[in-house]
Structure formats: structure tokens, C-alpha cells
Short mmCIF file of C-alpha atoms and ligand atoms in Angstrom, two decimals:
data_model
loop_
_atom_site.label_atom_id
_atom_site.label_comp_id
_atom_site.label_asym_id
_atom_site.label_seq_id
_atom_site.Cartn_x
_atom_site.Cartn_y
_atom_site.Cartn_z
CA UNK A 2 51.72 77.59 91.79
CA UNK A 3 53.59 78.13 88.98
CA UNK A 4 57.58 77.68 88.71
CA UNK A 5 59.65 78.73 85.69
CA UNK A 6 62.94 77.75 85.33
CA UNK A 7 65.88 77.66 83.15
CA UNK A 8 69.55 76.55 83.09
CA UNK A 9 72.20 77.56 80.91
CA UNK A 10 75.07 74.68 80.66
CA UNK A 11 77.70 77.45 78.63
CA UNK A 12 81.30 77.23 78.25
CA UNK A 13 83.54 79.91 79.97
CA UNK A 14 84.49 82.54 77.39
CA UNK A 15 88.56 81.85 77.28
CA UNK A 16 87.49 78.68 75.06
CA UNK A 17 86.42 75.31 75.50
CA UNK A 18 87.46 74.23 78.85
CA UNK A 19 85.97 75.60 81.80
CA UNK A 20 82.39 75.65 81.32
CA UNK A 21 79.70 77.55 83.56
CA UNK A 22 76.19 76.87 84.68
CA UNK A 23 74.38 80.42 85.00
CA UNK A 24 70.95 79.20 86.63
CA UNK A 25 67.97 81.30 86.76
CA UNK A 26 65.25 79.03 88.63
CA UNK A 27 62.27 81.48 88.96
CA UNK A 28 60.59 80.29 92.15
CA UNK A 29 59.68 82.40 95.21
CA UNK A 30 62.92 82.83 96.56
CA UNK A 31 64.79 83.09 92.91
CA UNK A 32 64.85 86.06 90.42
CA UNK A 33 62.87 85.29 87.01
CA UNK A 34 65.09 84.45 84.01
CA UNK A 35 64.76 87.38 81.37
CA UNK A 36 61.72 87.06 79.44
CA UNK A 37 62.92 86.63 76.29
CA UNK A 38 63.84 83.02 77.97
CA UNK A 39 59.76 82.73 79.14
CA UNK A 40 58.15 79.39 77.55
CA UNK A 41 55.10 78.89 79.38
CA UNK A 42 52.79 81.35 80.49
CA UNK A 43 51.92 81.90 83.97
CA UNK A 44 48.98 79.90 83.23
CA UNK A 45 50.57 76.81 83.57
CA UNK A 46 49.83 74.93 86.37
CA UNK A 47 53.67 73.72 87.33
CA UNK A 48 56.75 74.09 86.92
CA UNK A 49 58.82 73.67 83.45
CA UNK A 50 62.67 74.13 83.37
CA UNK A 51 64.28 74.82 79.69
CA UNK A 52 67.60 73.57 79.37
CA UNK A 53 69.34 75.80 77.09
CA UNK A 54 72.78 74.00 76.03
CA UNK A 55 75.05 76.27 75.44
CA UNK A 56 78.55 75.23 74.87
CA UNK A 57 80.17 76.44 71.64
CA UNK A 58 81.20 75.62 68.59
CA UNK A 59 78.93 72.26 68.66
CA UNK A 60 77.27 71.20 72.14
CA UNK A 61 79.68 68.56 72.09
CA UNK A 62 79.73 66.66 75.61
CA UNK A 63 83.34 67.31 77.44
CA UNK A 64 83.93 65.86 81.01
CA UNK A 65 83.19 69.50 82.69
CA UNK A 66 80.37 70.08 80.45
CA UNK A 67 78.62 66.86 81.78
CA UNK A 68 79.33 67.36 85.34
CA UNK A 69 77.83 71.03 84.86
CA UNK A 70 74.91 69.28 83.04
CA UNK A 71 74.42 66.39 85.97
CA UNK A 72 74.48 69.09 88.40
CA UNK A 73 71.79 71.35 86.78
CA UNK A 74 69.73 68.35 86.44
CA UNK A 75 70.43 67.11 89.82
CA UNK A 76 68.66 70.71 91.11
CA UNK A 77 66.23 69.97 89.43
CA UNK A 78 65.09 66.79 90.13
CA UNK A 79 65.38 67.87 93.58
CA UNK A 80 63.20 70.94 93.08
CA UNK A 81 59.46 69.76 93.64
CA UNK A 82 58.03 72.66 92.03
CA UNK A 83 59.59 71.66 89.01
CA UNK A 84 57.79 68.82 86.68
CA UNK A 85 59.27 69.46 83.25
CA UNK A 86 62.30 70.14 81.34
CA UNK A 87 62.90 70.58 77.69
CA UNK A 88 66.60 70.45 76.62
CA UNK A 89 67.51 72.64 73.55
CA UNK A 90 70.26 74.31 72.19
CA UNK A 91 71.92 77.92 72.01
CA UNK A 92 73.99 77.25 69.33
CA UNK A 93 73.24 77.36 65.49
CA UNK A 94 72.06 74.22 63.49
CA UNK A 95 73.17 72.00 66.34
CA UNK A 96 71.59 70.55 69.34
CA UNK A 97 74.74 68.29 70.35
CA UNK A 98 77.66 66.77 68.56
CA UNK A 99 77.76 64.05 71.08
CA UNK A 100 80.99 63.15 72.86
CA UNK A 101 83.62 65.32 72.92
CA UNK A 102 85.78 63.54 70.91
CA UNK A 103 88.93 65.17 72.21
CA UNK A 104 87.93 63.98 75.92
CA UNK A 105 88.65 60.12 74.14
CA UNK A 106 91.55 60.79 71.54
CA UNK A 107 95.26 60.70 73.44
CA UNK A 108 94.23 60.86 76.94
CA UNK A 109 95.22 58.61 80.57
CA UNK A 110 93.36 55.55 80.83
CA UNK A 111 92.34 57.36 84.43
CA UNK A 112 91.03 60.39 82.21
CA UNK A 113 88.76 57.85 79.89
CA UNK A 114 87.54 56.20 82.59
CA UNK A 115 86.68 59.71 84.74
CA UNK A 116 85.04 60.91 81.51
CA UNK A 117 82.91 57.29 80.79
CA UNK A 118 81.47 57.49 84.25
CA UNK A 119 80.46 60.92 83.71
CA UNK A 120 78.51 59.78 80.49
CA UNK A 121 77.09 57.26 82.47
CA UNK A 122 75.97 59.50 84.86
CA UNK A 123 74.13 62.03 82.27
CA UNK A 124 72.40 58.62 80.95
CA UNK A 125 71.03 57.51 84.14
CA UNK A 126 70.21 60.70 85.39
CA UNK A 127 68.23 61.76 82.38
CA UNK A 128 66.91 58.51 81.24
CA UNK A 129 65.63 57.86 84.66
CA UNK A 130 64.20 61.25 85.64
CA UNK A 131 61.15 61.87 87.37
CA UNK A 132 60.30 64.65 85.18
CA UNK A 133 58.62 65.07 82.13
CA UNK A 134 61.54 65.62 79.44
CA UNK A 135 61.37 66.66 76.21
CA UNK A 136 64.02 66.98 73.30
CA UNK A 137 63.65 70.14 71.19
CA UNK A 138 66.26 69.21 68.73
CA UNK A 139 66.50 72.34 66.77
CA UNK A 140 70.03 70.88 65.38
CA UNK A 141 72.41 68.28 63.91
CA UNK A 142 72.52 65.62 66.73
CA UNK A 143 74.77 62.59 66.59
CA UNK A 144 75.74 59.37 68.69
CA UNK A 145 75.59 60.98 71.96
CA UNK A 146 73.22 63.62 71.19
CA UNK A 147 71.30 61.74 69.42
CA UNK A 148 71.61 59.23 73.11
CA UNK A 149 70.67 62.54 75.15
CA UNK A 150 67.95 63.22 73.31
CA UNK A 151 66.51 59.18 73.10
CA UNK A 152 66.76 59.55 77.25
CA UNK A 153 63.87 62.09 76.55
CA UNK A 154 60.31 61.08 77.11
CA UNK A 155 59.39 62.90 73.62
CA UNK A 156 61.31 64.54 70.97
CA UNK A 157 60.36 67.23 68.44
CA UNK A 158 62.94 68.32 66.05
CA UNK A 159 63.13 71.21 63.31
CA UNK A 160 62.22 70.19 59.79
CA UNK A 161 65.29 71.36 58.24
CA UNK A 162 66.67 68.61 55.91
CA UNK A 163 70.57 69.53 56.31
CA UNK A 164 69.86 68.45 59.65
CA UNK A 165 70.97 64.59 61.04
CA UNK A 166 70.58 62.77 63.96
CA UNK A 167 71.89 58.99 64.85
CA UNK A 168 73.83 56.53 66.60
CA UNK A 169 76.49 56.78 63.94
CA UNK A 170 79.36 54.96 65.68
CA UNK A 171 80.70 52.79 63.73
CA UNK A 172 81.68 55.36 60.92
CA UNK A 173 84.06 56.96 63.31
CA UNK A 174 85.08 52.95 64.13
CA UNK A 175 84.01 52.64 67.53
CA UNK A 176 81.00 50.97 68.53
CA UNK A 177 77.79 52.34 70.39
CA UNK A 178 78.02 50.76 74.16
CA UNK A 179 74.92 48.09 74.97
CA UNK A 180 72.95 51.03 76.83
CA UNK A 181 72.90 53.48 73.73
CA UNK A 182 71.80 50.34 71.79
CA UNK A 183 69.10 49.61 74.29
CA UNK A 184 68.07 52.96 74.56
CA UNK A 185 67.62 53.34 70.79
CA UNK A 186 65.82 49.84 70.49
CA UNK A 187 63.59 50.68 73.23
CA UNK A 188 62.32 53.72 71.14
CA UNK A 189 62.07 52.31 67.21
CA UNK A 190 62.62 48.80 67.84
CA UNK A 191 65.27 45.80 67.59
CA UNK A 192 65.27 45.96 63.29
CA UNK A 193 65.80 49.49 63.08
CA UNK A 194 68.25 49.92 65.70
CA UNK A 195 70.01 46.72 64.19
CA UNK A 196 70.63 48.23 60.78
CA UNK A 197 70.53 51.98 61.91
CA UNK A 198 73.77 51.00 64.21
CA UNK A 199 75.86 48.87 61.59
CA UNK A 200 75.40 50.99 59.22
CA UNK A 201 76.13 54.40 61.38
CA UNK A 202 73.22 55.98 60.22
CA UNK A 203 72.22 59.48 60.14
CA UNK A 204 68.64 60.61 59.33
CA UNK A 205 67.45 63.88 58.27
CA UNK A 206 64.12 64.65 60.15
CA UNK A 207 61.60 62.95 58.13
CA UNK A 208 63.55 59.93 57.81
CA UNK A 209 64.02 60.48 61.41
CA UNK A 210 59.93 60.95 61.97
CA UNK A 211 59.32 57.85 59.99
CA UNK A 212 61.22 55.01 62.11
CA UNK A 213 60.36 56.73 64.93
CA UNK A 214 63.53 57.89 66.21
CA UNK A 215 61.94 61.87 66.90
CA UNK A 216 57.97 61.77 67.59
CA UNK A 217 57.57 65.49 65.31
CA UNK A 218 58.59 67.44 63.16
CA UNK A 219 57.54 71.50 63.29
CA UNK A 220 59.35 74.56 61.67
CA UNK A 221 62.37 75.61 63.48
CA UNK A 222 61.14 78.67 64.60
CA UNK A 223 58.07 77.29 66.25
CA UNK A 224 60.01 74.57 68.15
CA UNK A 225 59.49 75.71 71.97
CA UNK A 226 56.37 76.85 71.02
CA UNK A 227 55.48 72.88 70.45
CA UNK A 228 57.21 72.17 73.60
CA UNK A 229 55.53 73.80 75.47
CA UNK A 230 52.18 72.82 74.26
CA UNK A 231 53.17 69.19 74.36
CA UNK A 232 54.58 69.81 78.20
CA UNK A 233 51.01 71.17 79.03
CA UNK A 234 49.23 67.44 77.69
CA UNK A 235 52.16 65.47 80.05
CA UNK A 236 51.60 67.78 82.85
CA UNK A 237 47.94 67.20 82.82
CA UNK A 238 48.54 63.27 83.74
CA UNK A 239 48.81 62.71 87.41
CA UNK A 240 52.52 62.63 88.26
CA UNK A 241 52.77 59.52 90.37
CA UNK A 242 51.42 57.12 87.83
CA UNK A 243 53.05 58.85 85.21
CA UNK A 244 56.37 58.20 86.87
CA UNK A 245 55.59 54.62 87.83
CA UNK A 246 54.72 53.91 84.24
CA UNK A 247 57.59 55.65 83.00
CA UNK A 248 60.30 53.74 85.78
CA UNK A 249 58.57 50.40 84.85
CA UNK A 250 59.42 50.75 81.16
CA UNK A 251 62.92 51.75 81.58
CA UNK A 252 63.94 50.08 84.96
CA UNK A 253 65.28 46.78 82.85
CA UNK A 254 67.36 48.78 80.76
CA UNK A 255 68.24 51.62 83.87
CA UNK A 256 69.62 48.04 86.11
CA UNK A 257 71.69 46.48 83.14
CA UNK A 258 74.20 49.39 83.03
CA UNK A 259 73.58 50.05 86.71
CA UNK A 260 74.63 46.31 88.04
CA UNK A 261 77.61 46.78 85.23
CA UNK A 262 79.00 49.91 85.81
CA UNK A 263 82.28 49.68 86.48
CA UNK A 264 82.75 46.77 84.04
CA UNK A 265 81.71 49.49 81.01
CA UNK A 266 83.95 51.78 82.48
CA UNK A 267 86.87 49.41 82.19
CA UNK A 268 85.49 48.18 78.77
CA UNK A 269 85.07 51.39 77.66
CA UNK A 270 88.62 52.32 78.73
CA UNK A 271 90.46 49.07 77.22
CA UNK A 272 88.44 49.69 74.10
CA UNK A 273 89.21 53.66 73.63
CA UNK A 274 92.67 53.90 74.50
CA UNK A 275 93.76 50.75 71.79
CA UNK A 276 96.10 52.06 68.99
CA UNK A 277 93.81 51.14 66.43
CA UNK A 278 91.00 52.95 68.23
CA UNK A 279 93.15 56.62 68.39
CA UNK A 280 94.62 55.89 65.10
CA UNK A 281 90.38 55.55 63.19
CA UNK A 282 89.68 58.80 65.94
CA UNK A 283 92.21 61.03 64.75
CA UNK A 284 91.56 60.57 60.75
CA UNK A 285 87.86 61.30 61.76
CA UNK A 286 88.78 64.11 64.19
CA UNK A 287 91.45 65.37 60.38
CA UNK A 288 88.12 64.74 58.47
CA UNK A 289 86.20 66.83 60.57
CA UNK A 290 89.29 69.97 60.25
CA UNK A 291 89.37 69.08 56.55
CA UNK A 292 85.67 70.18 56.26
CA UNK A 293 86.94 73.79 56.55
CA UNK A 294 89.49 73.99 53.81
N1 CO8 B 318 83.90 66.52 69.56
C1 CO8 B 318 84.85 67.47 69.53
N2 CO8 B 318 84.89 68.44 68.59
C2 CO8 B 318 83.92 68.44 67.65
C3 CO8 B 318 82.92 67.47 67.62
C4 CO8 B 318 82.92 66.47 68.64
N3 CO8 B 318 81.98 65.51 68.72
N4 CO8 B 318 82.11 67.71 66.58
C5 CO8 B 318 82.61 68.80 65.96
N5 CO8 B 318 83.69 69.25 66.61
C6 CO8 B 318 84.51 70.42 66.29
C7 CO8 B 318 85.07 70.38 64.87
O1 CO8 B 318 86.27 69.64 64.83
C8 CO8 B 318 85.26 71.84 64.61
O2 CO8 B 318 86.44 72.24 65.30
P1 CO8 B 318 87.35 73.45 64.74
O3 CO8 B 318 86.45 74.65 64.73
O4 CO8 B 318 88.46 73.52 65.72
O5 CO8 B 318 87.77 73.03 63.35
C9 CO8 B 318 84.09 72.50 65.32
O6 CO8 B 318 83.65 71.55 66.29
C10 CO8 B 318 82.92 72.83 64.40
O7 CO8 B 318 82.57 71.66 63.69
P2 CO8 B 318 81.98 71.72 62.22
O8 CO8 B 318 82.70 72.74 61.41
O9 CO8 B 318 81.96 70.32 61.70
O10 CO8 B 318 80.50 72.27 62.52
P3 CO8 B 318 79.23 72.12 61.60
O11 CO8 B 318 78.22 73.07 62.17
O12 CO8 B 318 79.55 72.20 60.15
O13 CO8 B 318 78.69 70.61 61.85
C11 CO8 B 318 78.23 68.73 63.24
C12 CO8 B 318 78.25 70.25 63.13
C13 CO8 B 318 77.16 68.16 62.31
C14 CO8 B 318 77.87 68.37 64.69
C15 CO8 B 318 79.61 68.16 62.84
O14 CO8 B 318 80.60 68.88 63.54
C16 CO8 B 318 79.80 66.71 63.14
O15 CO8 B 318 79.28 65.86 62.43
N6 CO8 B 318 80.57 66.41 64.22
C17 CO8 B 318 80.93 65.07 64.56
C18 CO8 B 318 79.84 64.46 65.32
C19 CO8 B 318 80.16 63.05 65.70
O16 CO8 B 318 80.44 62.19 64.88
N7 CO8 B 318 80.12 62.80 67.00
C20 CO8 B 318 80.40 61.51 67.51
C21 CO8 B 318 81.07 61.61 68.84
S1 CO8 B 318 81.23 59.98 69.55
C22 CO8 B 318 79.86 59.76 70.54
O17 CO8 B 318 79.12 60.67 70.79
C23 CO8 B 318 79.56 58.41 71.13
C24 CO8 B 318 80.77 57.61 71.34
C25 CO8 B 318 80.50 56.32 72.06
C26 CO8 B 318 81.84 55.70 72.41
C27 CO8 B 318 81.79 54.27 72.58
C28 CO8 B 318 83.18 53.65 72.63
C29 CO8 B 318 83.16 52.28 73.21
#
């Protein structure tokens, strides 16, 4: 059988709050999404969802735009039919700006820790999905899109050089929490990660090809095109020891945060909400504004 299927995380039209999940999962009972959205041909053997993230100006991760995304995902880890997903974005030149950083700059304690669990919750849902993900990182992606697309089993990004992608924490001053360390050490390795974090660093994609941190590089407009023909080599491997492999790499990392949880959250929240902590947020959140004028 095959199963097409696509979710689009967007933000409601009055402006950044608000967001909406219009789902089209093509199955038996469910209306196809429009074509133009079609990745795989019917040929394919099982199901693929495509993740188009769609929350403008910059894909950056708010509260409701997580729970939206952990819901979509949830669907679709429940959904049998469906094997695959590859997350890309709607939105010009970027694939996610990471945190929202207005969800951690002058809000309640209660509101930083609502929103950490929520990043949590994207982490271990993605990073420990059954299904085949890819990244198709057709866009600037820092620190926490740069962590979404890491939870990926395989990442292919667009060889455009203005593009970036990295953990780059520590230039906003904050640092990357032990499970986006972990997560980006478990992909190109303890040196790398070491220096790559310190230093806040942001590659352009053939930096970002050469430590390892994306697995290719293709022309931007042929990105879903090399999704999808990756997709068909993962789908061809039996899913059950696929998924066993996959769970006994990540498991070690999955428990740490899992058996720590609400000590991150309350780390997380002391950490955030210090005056220090606002006071290096809002000249980076002025830097960003600057950028315009
Ligand atoms: N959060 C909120 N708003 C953002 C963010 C963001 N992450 N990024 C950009 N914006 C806003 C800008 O302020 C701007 O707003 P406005 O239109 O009101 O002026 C709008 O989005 C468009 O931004 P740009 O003009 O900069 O768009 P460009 O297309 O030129 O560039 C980039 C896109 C490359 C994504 C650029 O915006 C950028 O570099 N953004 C900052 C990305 C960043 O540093 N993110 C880090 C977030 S922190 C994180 O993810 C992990 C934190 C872990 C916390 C651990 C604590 C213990």
C-alpha cells in the first residue's frame, strides 16, 4: 500500500501567536494533499510524510509552534502506514531559527519552564522516532534548528554558501543544554562538537559536509527530490531491525535527559530567567532588529 502524507506546522495569519496544523494525511480514509505537495510516486512501497514548517518570518520554535509540531508527529508515529518523514521548510532561506527567543527573554519562571518541557518533548519525540527521518535543510538553521535537524536520521542541505547551520550558543551567551551537546557529539564526534560549541560556530554547507554535521549537499532546487530518493534506500531495510539499531544507538543519550527531566527544566529555568542572562538576550535580540536599518 502506499500512504502519502504531509503536515503543515503554519502560524495563524493575525501574526505570530496562534499557530495551526492543516494536515493532509492521504490514506484511505483521508483526502490527498494537492499535488504540487506529492514527493514520492505511487510507486513507493510505504508511506512518507513531508513536514513542511511553516511558521513565518524564520521557523523559529515558539511554545504553540512545538506543541503543534509534537502533535503532528505524535499522528504520525501512531499511523502504521506511515514509515518516513522529511522535515523542510516553507519559508525562504531558512529551515529554523531555533528557539524562539522571545518565548525565553522577560517571561514567568512558570512560562520558561512550560516552554523547556516542550523543547524537551520535540527532542525526544523526534530523536527517538520509529520512523525514518530526514532533514531537508533548504535554509539558515541555528542552535535549535540546527538540534531538530541532528534528531534526524540523515540530513541533506542546499549548497548555498550564505547559508549556516550550528549550535551557536554561546554567542548569544547562553550555553547549549548536555542533550544538544550529546546529540551533536553523537553525529561528528567529541573534538568537533568541543570546539564547534565554545566557539558558537556556524558552518556554511560545505564546511558543514566536511565535519559531518549534514551527510549532503545538492542544489536547492533538487532538495526533496534527494529526499525522496534517499527515503526509498531506508525504506528498503526491514523496519524492525532498522528501529532496534537505531533505539540502541540513541537509547544512552534518549535516558540521560529522560531520568533528568525535571532537573533541566529547573536548570534551564534558574539559568534563563538570571539578569545577566535577559540582559546578553536582549542586545542579541537589538542586534538581530539592527540588521534591518
Ligand atoms: N527567535 C525569535 N525571533 C527571531 C529569531 C529567533 N530565534 N530569529 C530571527 N528572529 C526574528 C528577527 O528578530 C526578525 O524580526 P523582525 O522582523 O521583527 O525584525 C525576523 O525574525 C527576521 O529575522 P532576520 O531579518 O534576521 O531574517 P534573515 O532571513 O535575514 O535571517 C536567520 C534568518 C539566519 C535565522 C537570522 O534571523 C538569525 O540568525 N536568527 C537568530 C538565530 C539564533 O541565533 N537562534 C538561536 C536561538 S537559541 C536556541 O535555539 C537554543 C537555545 C538553548 C537554550 C539553552 C539555555 C540554557
Amino acid at each position: 500500500m502506499s500512504l502519502r502524507a504531509a503536515t503543515r506546522v503554519t502560524r495563524s495569519l493575525s501574526g505570530r501567536k496562534g499557530p495551526r496544523v492543516q494536515r493532509g494525511l492521504a490514506s484511505r480514509s483521508l483526502k490527498p494533499f494537492p499535488s504540487t505537495d506529492r514527493l514520492f510516486e505511487p510507486a513507493v512501497s510505504a508511506g512518507v510524510a513531508v513536514m513542511h514548517m511553516q511558521s513565518p518570518p524564520v521557523n523559529s520554535l515558539s511554545l504553540d509552534f512545538l506543541t503543534e509540531f509534537c502533535i503532528g508527529l505524535e499522528k504520525l508515529e501512531m499511523d502504521k502506514g506511515c514509515r518516513g518523514l522529511v522535515i523542510t521548510s516553507s519559508q525562504p532561506k531558512v529551515f529554523s531559527a531555533g528557539l524562539d527567543i522571545l518565548e525565553m527573554y522577560g517571561k514567568s519562571p512558570e512560562r520558561c519552564g512550560e516552554f523547556w518541557k516542550a523543547v524537551q518533548e520535540m527532542w525526544l519525540k523526534l530523536y527517538g522516532s520509529d520512523m525514518i527521518t530526514i532533514a531537508a535543510i533548504n535554509g539558515s538553521s541555528p542552535a535549535g534548528g540546527c538540534l531538530m535537524a541532528l534528531t534526524c536520521d540523515y540530513r541533506i542541505m542546499a549548497d548555498q554558501p550564505r547559508y549556516t547551520i550550528g549550535l551557536n550558543e554561546t554567542l548569544l551567551g547562553i550555553v547549549a543544554p548536555f542533550w544538544f551537546k550529546d546529540t551533536m557529539a553523537n553525529t561528528v564526534g567529541h573534538r568537533t562538537t568541543e570546539m564547534a560549541l565554545q566557539l558558537g560556530l556556524l558552518y556554511n554547507p560545505s564546511e558543514a559536509l566536511k565535519v559531518g554535521l549534514v551527510d549532503q549537499l545538492v542544489p536547492e532546487d533538487q532538495i526533496l527530490s534527494a529526499a525522496a530518493q534517499t527515503m526509498t534506500k531506508w525504506l528498503a531495510i526491514p523496519d524492525h531491525a532498522r528501529q532496534i539499531t537505531k533505539s540502541m544507538m540513541r537509547k544512552p543519550t534518549i535516558d540521560r535527559l529522560t531520568s533528568n527531566r525535571d532537573a533541566d527544566i529547573q536548570n534551564f529555568v534558574n539559568f534563563i530567567t538570571k539578569d545577566s542572562i535577559q540582559k546578553s538576550l536582549r542586545a542579541y535580540l537589538e542586534i538581530l532588529k539592527k540588521k534591518k536599518t
